[in-house]
mmCIF file of N, CA and C in Angstrom:
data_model
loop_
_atom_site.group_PDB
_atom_site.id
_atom_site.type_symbol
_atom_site.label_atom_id
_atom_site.label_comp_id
_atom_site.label_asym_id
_atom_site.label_seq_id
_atom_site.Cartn_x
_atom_site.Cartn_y
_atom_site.Cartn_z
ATOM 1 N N UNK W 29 -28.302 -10.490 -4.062
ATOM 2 C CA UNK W 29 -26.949 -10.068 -3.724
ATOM 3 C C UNK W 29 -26.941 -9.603 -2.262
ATOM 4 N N UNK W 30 -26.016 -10.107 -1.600
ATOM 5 C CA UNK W 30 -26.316 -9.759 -0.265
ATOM 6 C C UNK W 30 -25.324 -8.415 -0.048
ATOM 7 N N UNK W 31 -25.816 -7.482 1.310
ATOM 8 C CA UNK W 31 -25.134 -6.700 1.521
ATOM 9 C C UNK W 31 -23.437 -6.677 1.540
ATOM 10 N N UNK W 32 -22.803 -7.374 2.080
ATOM 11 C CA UNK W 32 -21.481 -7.085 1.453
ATOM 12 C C UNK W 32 -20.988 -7.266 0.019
ATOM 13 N N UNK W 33 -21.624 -8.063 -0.155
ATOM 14 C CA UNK W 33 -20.972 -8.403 -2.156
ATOM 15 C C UNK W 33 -21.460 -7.015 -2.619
ATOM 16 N N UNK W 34 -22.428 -6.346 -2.150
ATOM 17 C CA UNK W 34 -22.598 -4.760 -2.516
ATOM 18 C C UNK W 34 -21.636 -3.960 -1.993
ATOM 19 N N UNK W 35 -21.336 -4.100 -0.875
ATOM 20 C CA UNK W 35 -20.609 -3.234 -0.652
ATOM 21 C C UNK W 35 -18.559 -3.222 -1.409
ATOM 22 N N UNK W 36 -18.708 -4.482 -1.263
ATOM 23 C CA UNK W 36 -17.833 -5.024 -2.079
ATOM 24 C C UNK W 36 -17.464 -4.322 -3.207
ATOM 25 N N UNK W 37 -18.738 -4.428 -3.836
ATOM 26 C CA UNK W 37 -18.809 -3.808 -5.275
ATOM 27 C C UNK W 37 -18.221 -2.133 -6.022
ATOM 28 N N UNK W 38 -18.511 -1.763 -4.616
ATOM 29 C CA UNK W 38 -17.627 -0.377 -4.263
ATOM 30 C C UNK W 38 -16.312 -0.210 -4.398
ATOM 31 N N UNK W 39 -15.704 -1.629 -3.825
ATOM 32 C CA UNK W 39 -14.520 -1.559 -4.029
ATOM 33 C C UNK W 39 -13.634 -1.210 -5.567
ATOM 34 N N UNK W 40 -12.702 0.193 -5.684
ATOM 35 C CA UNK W 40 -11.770 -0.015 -7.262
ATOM 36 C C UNK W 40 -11.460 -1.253 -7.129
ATOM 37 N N UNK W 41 -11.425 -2.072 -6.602
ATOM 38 C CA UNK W 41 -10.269 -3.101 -6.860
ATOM 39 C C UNK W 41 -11.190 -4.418 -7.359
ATOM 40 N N UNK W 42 -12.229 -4.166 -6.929
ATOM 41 C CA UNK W 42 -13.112 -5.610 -7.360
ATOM 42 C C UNK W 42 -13.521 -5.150 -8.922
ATOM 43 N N UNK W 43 -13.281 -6.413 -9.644
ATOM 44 C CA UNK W 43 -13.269 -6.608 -10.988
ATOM 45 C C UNK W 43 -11.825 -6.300 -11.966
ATOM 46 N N UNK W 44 -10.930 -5.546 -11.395
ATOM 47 C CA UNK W 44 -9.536 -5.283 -11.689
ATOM 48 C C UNK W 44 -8.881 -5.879 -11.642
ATOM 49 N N UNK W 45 -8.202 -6.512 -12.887
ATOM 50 C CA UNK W 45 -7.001 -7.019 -13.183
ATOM 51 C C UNK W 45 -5.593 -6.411 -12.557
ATOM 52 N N UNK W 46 -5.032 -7.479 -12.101
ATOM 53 C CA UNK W 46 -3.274 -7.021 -11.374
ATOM 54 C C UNK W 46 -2.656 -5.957 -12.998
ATOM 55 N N UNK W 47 -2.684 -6.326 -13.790
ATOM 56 C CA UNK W 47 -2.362 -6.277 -14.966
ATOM 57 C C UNK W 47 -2.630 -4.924 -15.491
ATOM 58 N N UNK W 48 -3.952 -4.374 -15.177
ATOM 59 C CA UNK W 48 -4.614 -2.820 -15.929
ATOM 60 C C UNK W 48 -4.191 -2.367 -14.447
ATOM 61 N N UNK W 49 -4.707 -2.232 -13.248
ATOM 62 C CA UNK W 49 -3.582 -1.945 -12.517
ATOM 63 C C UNK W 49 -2.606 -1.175 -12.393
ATOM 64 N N UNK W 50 -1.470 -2.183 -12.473
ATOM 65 C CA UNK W 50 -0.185 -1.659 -12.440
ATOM 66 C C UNK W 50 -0.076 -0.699 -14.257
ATOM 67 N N UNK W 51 -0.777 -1.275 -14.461
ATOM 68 C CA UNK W 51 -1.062 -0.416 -16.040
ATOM 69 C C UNK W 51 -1.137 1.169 -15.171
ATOM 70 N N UNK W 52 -1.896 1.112 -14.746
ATOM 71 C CA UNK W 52 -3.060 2.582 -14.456
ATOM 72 C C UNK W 52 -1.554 3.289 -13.644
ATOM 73 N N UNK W 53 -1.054 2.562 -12.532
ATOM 74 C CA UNK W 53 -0.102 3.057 -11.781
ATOM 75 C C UNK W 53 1.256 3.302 -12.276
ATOM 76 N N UNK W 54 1.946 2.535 -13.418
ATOM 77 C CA UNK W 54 2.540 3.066 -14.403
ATOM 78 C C UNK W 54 2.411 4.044 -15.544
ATOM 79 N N UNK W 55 1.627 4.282 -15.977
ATOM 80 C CA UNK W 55 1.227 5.364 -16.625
ATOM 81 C C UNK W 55 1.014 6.448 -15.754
ATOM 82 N N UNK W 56 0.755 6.632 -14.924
ATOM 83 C CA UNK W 56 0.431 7.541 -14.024
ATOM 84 C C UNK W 56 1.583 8.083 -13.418
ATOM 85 N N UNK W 57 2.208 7.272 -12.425
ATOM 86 C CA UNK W 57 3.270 8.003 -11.607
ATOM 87 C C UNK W 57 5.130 7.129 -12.060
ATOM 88 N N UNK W 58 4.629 6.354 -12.932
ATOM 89 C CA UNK W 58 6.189 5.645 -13.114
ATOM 90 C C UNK W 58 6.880 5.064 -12.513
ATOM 91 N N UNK W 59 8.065 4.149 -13.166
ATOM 92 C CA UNK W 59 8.957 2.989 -12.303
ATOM 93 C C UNK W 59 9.304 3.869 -11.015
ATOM 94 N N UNK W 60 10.038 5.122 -11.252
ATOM 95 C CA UNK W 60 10.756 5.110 -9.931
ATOM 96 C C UNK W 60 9.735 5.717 -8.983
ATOM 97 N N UNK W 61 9.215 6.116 -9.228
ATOM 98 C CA UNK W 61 8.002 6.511 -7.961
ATOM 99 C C UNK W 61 7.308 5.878 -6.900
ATOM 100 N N UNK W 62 6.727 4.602 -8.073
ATOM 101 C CA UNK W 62 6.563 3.295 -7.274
ATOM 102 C C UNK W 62 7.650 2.900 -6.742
ATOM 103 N N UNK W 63 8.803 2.526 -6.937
ATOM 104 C CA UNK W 63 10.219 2.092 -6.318
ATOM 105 C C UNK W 63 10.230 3.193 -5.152
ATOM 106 N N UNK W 64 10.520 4.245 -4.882
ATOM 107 C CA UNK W 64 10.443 5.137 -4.051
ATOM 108 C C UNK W 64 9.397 4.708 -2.840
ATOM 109 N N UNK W 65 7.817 4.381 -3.447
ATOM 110 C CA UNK W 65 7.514 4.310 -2.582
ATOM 111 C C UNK W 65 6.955 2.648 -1.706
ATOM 112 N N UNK W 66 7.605 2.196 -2.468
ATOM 113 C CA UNK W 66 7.145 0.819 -1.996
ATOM 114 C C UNK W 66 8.379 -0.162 -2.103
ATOM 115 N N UNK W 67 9.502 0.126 -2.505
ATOM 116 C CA UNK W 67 10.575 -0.331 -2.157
ATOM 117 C C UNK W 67 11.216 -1.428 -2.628
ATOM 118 N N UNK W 68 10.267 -1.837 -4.087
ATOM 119 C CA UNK W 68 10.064 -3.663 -4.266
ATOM 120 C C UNK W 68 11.255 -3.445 -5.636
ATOM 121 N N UNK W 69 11.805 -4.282 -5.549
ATOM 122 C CA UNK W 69 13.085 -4.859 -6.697
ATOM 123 C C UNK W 69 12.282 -4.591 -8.279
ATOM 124 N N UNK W 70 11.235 -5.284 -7.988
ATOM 125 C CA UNK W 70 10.406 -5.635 -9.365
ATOM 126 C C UNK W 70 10.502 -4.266 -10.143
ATOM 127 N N UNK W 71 10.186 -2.650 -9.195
ATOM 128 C CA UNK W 71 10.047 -1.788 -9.701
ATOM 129 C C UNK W 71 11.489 -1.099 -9.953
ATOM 130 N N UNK W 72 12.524 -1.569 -9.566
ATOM 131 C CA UNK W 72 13.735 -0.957 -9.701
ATOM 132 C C UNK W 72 14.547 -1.540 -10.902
ATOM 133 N N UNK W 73 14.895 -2.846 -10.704
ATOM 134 C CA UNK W 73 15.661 -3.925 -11.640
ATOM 135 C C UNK W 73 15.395 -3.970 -13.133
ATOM 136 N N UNK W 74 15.289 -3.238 -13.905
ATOM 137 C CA UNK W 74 14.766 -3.877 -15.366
ATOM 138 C C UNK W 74 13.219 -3.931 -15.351
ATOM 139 N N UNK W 75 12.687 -2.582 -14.449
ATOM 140 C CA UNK W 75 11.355 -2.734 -14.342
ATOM 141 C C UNK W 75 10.261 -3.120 -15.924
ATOM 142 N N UNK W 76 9.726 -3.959 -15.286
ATOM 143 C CA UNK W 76 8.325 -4.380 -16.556
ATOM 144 C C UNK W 76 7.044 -4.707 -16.310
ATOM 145 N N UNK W 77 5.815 -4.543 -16.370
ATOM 146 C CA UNK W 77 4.264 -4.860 -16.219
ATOM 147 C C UNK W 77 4.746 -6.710 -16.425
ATOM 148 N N UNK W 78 5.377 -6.951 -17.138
ATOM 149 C CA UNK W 78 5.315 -8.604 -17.004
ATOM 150 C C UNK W 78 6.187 -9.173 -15.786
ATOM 151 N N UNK W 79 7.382 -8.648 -15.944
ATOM 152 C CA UNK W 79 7.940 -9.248 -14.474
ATOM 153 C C UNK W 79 7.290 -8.732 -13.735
ATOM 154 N N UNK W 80 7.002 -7.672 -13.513
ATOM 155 C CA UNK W 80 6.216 -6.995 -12.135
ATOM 156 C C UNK W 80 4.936 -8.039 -11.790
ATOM 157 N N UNK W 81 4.059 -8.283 -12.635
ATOM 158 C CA UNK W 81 2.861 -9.091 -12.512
ATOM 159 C C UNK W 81 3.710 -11.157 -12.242
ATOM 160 N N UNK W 82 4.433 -10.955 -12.512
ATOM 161 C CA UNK W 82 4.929 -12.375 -11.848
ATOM 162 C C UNK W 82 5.212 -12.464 -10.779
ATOM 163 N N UNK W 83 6.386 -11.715 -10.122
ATOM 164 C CA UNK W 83 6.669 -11.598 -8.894
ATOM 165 C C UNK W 83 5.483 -11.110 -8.197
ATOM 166 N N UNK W 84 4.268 -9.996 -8.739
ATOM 167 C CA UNK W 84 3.326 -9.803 -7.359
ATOM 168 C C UNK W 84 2.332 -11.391 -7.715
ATOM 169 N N UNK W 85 2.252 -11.814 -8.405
ATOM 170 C CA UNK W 85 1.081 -12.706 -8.043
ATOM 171 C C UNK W 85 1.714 -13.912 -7.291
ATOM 172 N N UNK W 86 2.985 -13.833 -7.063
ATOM 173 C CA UNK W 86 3.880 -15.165 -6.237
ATOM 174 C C UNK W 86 4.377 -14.709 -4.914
ATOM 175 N N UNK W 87 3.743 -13.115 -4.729
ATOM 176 C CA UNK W 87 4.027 -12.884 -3.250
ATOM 177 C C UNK W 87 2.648 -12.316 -2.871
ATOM 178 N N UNK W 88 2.739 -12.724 -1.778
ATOM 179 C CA UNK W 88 0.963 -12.178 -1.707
ATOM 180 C C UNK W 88 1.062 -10.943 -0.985
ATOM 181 N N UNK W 89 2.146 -10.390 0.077
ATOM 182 C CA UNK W 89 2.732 -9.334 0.596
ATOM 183 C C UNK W 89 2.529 -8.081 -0.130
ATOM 184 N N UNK W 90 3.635 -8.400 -1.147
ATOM 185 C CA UNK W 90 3.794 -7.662 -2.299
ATOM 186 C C UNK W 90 2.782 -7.197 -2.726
ATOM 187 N N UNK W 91 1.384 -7.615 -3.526
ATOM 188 C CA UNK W 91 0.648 -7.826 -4.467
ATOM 189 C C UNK W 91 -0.409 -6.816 -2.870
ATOM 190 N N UNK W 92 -0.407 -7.324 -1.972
ATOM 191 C CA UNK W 92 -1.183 -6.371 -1.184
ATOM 192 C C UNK W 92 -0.730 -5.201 -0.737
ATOM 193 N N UNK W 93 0.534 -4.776 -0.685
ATOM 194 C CA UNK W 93 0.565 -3.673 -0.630
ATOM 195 C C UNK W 93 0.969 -2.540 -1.934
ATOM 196 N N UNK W 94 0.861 -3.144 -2.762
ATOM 197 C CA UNK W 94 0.443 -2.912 -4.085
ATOM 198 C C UNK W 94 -1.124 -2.108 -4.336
ATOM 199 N N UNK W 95 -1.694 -2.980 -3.800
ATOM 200 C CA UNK W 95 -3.073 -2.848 -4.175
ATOM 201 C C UNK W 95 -3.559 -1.953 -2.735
ATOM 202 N N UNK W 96 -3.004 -1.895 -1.574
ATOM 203 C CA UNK W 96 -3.084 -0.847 -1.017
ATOM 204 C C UNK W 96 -2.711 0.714 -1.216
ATOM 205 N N UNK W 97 -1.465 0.406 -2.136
ATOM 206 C CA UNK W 97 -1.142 1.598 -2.512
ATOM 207 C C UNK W 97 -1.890 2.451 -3.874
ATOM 208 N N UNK W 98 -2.479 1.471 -4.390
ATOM 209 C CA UNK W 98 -3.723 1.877 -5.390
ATOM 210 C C UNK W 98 -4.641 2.409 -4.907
ATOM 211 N N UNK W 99 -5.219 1.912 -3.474
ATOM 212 C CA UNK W 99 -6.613 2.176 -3.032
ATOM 213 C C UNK W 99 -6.285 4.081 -2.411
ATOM 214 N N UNK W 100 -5.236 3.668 -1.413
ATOM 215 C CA UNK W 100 -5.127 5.056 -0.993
ATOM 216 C C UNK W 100 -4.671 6.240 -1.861
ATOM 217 N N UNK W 101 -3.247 5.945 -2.436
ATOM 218 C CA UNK W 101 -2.683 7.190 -2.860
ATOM 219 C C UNK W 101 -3.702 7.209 -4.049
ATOM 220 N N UNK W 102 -3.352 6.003 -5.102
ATOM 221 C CA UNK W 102 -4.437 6.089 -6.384
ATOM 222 C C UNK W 102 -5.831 6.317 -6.733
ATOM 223 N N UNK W 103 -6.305 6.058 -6.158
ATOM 224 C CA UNK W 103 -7.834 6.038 -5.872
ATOM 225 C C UNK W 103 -8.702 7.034 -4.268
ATOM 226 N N UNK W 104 -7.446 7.342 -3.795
ATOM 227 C CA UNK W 104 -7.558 8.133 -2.830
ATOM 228 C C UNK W 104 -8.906 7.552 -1.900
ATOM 229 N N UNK W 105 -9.516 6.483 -1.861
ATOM 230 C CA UNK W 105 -10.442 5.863 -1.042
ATOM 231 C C UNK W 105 -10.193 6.211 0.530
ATOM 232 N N UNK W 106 -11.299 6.191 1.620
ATOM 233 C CA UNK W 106 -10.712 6.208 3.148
ATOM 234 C C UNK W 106 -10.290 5.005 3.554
ATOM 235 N N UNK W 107 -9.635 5.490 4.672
ATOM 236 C CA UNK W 107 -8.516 4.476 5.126
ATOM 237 C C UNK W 107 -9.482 3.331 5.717
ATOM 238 N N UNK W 108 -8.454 2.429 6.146
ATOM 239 C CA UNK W 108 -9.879 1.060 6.767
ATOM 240 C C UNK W 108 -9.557 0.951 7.982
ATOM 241 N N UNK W 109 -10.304 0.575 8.317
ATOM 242 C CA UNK W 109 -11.089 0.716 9.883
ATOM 243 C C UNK W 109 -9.632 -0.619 10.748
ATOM 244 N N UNK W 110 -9.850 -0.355 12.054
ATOM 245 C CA UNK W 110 -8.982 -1.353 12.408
ATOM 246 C C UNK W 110 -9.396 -2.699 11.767
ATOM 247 N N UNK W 111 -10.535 -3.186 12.279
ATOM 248 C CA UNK W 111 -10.718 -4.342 11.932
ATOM 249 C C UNK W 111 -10.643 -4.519 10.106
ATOM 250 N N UNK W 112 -11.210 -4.022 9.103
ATOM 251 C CA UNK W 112 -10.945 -3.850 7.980
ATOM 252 C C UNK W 112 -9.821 -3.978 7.208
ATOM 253 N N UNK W 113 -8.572 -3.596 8.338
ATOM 254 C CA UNK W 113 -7.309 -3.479 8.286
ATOM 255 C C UNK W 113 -6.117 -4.782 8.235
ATOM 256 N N UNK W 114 -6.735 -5.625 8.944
ATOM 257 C CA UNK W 114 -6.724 -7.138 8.388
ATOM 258 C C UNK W 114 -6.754 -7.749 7.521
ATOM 259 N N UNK W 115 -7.857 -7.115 6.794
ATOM 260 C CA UNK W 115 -8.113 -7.702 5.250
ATOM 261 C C UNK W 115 -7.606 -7.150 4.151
ATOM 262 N N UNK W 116 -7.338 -8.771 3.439
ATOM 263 C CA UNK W 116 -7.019 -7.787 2.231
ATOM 264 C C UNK W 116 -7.610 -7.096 1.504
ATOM 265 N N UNK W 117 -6.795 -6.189 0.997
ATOM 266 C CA UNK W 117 -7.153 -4.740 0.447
ATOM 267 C C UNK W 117 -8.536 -5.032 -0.193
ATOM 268 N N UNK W 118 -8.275 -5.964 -1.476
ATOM 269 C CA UNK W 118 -9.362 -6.710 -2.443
ATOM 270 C C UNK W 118 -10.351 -7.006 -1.370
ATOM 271 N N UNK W 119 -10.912 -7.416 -0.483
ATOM 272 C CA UNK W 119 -11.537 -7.615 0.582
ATOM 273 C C UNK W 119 -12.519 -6.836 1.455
ATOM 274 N N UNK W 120 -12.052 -5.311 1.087
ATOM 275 C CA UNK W 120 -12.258 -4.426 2.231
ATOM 276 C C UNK W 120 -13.415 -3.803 1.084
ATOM 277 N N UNK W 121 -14.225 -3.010 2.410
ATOM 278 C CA UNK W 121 -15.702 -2.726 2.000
ATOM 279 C C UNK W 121 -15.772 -1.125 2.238
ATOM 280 N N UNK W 122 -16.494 -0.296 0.836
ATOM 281 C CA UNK W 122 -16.553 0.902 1.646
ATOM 282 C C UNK W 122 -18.095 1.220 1.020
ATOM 283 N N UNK W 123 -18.330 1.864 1.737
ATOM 284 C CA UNK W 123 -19.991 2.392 2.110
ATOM 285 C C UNK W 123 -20.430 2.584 0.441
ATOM 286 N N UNK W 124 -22.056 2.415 0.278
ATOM 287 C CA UNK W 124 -22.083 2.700 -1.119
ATOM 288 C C UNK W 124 -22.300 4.520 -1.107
ATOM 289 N N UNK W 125 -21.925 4.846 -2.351
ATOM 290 C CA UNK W 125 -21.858 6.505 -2.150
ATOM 291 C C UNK W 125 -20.778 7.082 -2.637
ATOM 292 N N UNK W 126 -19.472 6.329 -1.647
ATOM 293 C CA UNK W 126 -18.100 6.724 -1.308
ATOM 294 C C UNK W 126 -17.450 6.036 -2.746
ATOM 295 N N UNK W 127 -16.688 7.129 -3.523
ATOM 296 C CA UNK W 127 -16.018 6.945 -4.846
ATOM 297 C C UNK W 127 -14.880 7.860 -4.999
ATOM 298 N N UNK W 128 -13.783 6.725 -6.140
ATOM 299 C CA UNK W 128 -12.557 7.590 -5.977
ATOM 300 C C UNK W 128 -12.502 9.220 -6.473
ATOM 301 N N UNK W 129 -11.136 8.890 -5.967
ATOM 302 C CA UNK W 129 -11.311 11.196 -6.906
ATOM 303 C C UNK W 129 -9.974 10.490 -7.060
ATOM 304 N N UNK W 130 -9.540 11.850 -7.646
ATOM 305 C CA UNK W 130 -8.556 12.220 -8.549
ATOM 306 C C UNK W 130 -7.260 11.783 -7.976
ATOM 307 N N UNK W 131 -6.261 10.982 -8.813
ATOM 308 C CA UNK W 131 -5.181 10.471 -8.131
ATOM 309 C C UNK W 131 -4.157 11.705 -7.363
ATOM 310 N N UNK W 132 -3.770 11.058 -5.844
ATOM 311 C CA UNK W 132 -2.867 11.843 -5.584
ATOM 312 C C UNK W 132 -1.433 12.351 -6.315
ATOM 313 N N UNK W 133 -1.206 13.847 -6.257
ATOM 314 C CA UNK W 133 0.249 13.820 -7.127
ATOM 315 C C UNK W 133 1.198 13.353 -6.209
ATOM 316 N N UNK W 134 2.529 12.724 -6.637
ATOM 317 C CA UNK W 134 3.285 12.253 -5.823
ATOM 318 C C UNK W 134 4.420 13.075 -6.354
ATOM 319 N N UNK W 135 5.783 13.340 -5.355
ATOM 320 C CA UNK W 135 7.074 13.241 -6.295
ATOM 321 C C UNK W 135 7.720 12.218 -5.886
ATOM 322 N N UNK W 136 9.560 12.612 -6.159
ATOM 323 C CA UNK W 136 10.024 11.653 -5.045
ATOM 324 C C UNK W 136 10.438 12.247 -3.837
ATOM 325 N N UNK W 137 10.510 13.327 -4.035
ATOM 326 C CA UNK W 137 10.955 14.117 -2.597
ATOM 327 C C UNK W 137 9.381 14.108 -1.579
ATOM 328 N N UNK W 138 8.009 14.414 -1.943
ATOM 329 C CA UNK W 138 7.265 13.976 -1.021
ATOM 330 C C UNK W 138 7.191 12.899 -0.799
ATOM 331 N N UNK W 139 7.374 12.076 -1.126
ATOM 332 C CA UNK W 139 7.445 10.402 -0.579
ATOM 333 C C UNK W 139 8.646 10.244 0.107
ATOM 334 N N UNK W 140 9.641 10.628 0.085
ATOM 335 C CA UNK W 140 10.724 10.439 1.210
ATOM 336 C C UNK W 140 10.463 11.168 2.474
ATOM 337 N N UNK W 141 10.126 12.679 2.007
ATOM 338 C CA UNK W 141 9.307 13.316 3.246
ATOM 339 C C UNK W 141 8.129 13.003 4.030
ATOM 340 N N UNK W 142 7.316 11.897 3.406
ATOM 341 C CA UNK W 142 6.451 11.251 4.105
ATOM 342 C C UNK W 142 7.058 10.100 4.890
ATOM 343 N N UNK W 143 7.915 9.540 4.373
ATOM 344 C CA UNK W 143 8.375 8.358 5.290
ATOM 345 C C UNK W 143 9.327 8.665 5.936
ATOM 346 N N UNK W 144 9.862 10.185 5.731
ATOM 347 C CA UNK W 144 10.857 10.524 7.182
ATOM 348 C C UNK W 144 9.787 10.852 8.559
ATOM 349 N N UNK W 145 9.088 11.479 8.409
ATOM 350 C CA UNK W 145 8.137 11.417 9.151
ATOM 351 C C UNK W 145 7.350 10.255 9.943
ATOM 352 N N UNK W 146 7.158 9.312 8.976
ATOM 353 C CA UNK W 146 6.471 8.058 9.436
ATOM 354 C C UNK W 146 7.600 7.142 10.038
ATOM 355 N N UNK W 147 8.924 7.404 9.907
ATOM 356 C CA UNK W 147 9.992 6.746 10.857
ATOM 357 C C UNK W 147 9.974 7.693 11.870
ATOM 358 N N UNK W 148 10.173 8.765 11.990
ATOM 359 C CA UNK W 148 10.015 9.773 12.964
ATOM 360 C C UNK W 148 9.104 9.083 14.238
ATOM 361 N N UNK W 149 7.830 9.212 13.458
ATOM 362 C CA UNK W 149 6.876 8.847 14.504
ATOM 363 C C UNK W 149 7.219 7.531 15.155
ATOM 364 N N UNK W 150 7.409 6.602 14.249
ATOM 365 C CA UNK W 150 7.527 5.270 14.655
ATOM 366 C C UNK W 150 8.475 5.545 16.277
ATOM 367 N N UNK W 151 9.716 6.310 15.701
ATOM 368 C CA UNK W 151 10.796 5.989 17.096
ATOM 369 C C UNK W 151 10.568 6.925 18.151
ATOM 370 N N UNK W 152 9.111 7.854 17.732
ATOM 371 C CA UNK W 152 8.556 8.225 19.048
ATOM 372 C C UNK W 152 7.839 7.505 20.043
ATOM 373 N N UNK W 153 7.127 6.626 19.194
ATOM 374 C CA UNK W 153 6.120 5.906 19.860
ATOM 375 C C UNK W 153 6.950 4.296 20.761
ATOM 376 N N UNK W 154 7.953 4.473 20.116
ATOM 377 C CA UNK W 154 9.229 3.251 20.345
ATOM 378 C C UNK W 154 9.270 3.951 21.471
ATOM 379 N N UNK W 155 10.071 4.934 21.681
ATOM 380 C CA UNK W 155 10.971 5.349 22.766
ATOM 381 C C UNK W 155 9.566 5.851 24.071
ATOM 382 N N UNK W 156 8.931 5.826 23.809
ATOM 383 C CA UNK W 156 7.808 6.624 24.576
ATOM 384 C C UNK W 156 6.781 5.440 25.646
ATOM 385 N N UNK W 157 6.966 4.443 24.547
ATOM 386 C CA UNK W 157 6.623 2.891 25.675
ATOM 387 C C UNK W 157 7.525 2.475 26.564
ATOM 388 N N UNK W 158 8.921 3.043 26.213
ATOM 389 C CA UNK W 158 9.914 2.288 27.458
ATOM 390 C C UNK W 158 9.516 2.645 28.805
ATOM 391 N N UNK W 159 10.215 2.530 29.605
ATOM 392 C CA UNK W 159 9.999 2.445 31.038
ATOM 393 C C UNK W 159 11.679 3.278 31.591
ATOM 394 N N UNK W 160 11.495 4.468 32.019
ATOM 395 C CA UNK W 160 12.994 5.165 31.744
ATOM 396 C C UNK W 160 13.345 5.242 30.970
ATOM 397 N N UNK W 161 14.352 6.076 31.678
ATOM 398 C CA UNK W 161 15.043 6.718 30.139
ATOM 399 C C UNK W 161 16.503 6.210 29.718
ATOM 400 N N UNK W 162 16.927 5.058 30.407
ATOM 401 C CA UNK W 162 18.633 4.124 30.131
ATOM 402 C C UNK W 162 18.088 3.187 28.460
ATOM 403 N N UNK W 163 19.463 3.493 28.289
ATOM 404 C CA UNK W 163 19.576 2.170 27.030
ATOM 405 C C UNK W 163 18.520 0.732 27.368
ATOM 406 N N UNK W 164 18.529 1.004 25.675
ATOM 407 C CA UNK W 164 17.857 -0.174 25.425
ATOM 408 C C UNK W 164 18.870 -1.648 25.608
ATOM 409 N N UNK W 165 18.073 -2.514 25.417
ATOM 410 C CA UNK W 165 19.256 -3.776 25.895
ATOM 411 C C UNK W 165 18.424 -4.713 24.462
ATOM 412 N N UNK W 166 17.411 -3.842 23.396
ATOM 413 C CA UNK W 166 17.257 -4.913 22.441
ATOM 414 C C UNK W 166 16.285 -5.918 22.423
ATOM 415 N N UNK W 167 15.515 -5.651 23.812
ATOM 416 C CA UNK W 167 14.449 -6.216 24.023
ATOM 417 C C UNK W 167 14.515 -7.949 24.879
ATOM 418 N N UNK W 168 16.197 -8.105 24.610
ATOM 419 C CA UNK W 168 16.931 -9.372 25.601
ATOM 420 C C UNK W 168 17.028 -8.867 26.859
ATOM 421 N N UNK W 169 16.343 -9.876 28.155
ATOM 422 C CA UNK W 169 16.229 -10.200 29.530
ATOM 423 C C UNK W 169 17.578 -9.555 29.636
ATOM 424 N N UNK W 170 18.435 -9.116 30.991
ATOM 425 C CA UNK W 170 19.541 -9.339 31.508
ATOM 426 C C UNK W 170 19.520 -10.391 32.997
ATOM 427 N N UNK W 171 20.525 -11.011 32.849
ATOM 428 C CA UNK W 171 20.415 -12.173 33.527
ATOM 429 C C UNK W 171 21.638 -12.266 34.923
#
């Protein structure tokens, strides 16, 4: 077995079914939580482990940030490295040693408070690359 298929092996996600999964993450924190925090129809609409597992295995988007959101909040694993960060989740390697703990608690009010923040930042880091301080024009030349 070569060193990454070991390290691999580390991974929650290697050997896990989409299926026990969203099992683990439904039982755990529920439709609207996931909806809250990941935003996907599947979890809002007539949520179900069967539609849910159709639509993620026909989007690959979906189904990865799915399984990102398992690794971090669920499994509380460290974050991945830039380059790591590329790959998919299923993909990514963490040191042997390093094992999950205890799922994060979520509500829905900390998850909105986390992503007011994480827009926050975003339109700091937006506004902070411009060049002056005049309106934006949208990122279109003026001619």
């Amino acid at each position: 077995m070569t060193l990454e298929q070991q390290l691999l092996q580390n991974n929650p996600l290697h050997g896990l079914s989409l299926e026990k999964m969203l099992t683990e993450l439904v039982d755990h924190y529920g439709w609207e939580i996931l909806d809250t925090a990941m935003r996907m129809n599947c979890f809002n609409t007539k949520p179900s482990i069967a539609s849910s597992i159709k639509y993620l295995k026909k989007t690959e988007w979906a189904r990865e940030k799915v399984e990102a959101f398992y690794l971090s909040r669920f499994k509380r694993m460290p974050r991945a490295s830039e380059a790591e960060f590329e790959l998919p989740p299923r993909m990514r390697t963490f040191a042997h040693g390093i094992s999950p703990k205890t799922p994060m608690e979520l509500t829905i009010e900390s998850i909105l408070l986390s992503q007011a923040k994480a827009a926050s930042a975003h339109k700091e880091r937006s506004n902070s690359g411009r060049n002056g301080g005049g309106r934006s024009n949208g990122g279109r030349s003026r001619r």
